[in-house]
Short mmCIF file of C-alpha atoms in Angstrom, two decimals:
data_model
loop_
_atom_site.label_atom_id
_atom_site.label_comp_id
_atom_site.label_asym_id
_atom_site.label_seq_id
_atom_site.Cartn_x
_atom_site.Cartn_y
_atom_site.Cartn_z
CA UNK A 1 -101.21 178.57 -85.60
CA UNK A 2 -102.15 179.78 -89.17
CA UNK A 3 -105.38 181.54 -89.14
CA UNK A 4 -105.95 180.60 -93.20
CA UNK A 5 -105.54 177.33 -92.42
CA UNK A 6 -107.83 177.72 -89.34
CA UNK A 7 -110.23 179.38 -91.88
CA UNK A 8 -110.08 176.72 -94.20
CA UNK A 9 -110.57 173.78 -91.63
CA UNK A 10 -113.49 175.71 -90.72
CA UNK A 11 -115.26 176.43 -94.14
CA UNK A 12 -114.36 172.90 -95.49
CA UNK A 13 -115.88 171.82 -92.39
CA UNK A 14 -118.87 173.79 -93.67
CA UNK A 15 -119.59 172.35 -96.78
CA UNK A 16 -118.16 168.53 -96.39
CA UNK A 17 -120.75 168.66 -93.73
CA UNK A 18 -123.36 169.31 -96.54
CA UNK A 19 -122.02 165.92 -98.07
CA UNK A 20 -122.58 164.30 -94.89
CA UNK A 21 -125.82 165.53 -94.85
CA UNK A 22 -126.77 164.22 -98.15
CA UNK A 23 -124.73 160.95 -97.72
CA UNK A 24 -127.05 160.37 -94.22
CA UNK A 25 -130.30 161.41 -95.73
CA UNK A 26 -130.02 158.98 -98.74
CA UNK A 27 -128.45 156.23 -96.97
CA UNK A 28 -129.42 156.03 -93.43
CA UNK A 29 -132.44 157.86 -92.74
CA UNK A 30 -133.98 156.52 -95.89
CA UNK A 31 -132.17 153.31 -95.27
CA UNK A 32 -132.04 150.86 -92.24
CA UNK A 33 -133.11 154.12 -89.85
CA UNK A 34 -135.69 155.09 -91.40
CA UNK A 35 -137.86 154.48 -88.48
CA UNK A 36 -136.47 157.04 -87.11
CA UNK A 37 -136.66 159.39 -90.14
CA UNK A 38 -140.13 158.36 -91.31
CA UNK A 39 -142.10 160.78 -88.94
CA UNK A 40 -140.70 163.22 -91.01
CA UNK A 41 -142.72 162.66 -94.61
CA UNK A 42 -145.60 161.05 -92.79
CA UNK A 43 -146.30 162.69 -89.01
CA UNK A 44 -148.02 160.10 -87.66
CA UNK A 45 -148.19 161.97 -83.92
CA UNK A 46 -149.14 165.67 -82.29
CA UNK A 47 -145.74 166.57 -81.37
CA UNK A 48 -143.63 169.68 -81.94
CA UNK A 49 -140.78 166.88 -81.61
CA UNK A 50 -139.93 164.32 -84.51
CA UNK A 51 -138.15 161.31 -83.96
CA UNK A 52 -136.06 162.69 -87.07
CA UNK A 53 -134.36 165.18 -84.56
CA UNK A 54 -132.09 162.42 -83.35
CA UNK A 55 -130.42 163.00 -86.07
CA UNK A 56 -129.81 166.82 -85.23
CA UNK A 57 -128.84 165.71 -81.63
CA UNK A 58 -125.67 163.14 -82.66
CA UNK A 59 -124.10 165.98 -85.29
CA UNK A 60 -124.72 168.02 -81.80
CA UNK A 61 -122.75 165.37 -80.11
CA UNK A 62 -120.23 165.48 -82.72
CA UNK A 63 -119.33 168.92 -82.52
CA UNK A 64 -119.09 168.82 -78.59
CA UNK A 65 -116.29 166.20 -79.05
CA UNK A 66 -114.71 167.99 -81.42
CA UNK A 67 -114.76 171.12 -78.84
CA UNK A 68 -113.72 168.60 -76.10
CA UNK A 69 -110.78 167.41 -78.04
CA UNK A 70 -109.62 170.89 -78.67
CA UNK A 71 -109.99 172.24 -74.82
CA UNK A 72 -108.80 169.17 -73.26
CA UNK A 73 -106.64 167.50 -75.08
CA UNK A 74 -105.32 170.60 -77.37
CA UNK A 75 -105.93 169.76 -80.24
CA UNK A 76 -106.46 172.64 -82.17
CA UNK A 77 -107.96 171.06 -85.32
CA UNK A 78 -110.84 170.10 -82.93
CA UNK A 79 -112.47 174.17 -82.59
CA UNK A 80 -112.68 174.83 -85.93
CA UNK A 81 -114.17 171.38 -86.99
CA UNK A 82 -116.29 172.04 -84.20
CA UNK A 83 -117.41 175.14 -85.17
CA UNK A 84 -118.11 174.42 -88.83
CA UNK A 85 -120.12 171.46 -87.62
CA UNK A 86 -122.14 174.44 -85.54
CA UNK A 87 -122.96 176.29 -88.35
CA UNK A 88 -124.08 173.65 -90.61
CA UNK A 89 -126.28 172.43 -87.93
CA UNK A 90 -127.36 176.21 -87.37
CA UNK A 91 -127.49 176.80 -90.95
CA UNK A 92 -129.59 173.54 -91.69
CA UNK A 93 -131.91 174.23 -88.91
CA UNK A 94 -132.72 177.59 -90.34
CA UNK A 95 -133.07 176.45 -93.72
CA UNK A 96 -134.61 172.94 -93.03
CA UNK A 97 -136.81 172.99 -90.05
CA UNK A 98 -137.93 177.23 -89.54
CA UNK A 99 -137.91 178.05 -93.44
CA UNK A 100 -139.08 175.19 -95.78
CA UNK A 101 -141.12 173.38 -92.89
CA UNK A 102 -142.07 176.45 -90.93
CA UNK A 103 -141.51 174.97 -87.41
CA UNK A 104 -141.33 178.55 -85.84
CA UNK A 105 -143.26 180.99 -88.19
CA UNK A 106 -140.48 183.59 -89.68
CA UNK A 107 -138.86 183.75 -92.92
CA UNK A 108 -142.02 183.09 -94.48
CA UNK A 109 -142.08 185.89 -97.31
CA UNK A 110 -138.34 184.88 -98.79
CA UNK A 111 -139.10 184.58 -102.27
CA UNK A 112 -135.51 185.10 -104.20
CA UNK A 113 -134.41 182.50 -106.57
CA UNK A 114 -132.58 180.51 -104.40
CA UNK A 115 -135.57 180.09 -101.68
CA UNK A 116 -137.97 179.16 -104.35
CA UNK A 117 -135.30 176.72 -105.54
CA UNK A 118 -134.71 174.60 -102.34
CA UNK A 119 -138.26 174.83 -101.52
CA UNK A 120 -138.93 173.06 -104.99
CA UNK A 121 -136.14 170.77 -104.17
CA UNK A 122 -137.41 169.91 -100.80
CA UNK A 123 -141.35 169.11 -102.01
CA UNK A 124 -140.23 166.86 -104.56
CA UNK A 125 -138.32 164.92 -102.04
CA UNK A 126 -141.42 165.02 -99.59
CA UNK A 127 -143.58 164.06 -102.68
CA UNK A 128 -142.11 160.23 -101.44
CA UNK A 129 -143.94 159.35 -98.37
CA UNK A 130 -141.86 156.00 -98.08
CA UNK A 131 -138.33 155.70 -98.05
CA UNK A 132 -137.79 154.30 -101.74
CA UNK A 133 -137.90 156.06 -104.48
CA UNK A 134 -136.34 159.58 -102.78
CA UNK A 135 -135.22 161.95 -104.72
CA UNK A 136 -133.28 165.66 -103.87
CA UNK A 137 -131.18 164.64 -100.89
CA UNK A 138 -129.23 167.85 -100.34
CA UNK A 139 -130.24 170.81 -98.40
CA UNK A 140 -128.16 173.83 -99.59
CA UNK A 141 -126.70 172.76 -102.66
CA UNK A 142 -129.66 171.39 -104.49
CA UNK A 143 -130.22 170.25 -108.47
CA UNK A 144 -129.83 173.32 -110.95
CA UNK A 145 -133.10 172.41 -112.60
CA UNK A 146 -135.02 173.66 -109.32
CA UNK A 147 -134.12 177.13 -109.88
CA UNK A 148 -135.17 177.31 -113.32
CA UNK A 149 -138.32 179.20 -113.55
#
């Protein structure tokens, strides 16, 4: 097996996942699941756990296939679509739920141009408490105009 192409399944893994991301966000947790995703702009309970984590939990699932499909069925596609799937989810978690929304409290002082950007990004979306009228759908590759001082 080629380990550039392994590399490149892997990164464009990485960053079509930030398409899915978007494409989800916009179009089914602000569309006909939004019951699920509506705890999110408007907690309406005491709980450390959202309703909005399903979502997190199927990509989950998705990667674990992907792994399963590569150890049991050897398919070796499946390990590094698996894997980029990971690290989105790892990466979005970071970014998403312990950075902007400060679910564990670290990374609180990150204050380069590209944190204040995605932060700015993220509050205009939240600015929406319904699920019309949404704005900033991405996580990591957000709108030019937020980093602009």
């Amino acid at each position: 097996m080629n380990v550039l192409l392994w590399i490149a399944v892997f990164l464009g893994t990485f960053i079509i996942m930030e398409g899915m991301a978007w494409f989800t966000h916009k179009y089914i947790m602000h569309g006909f699941l939004w019951k699920l995703h509506k705890d999110h702009h408007k907690k309406d309970h005491s709980s450390w756990w959202e309703r909005n984590d399903l979502f997190f939990v199927f990509y989950a699932l998705v990667s674990i296939g992907c792994f399963l499909l590569w150890r049991y069925d050897d398919v070796w596609i499946g390990l590094p679509i698996g894997l980029g799937i990971l690290a989105y989810g790892i990466t979005y978690f970071t970014v998403h739920d312990i950075f902007i929304h400060q679910r564990f409290k670290i990374f609180r002082n990150a204050n380069n141009r590209y944190a204040k950007g995605i932060r700015r990004a993220h509050k205009i979306h939240h600015k929406h408490l319904g699920k019309e009228d949404g704005e900033c759908f991405g996580m990591l590759f957000v709108p030019f105009k937020y980093f602009r001082k």
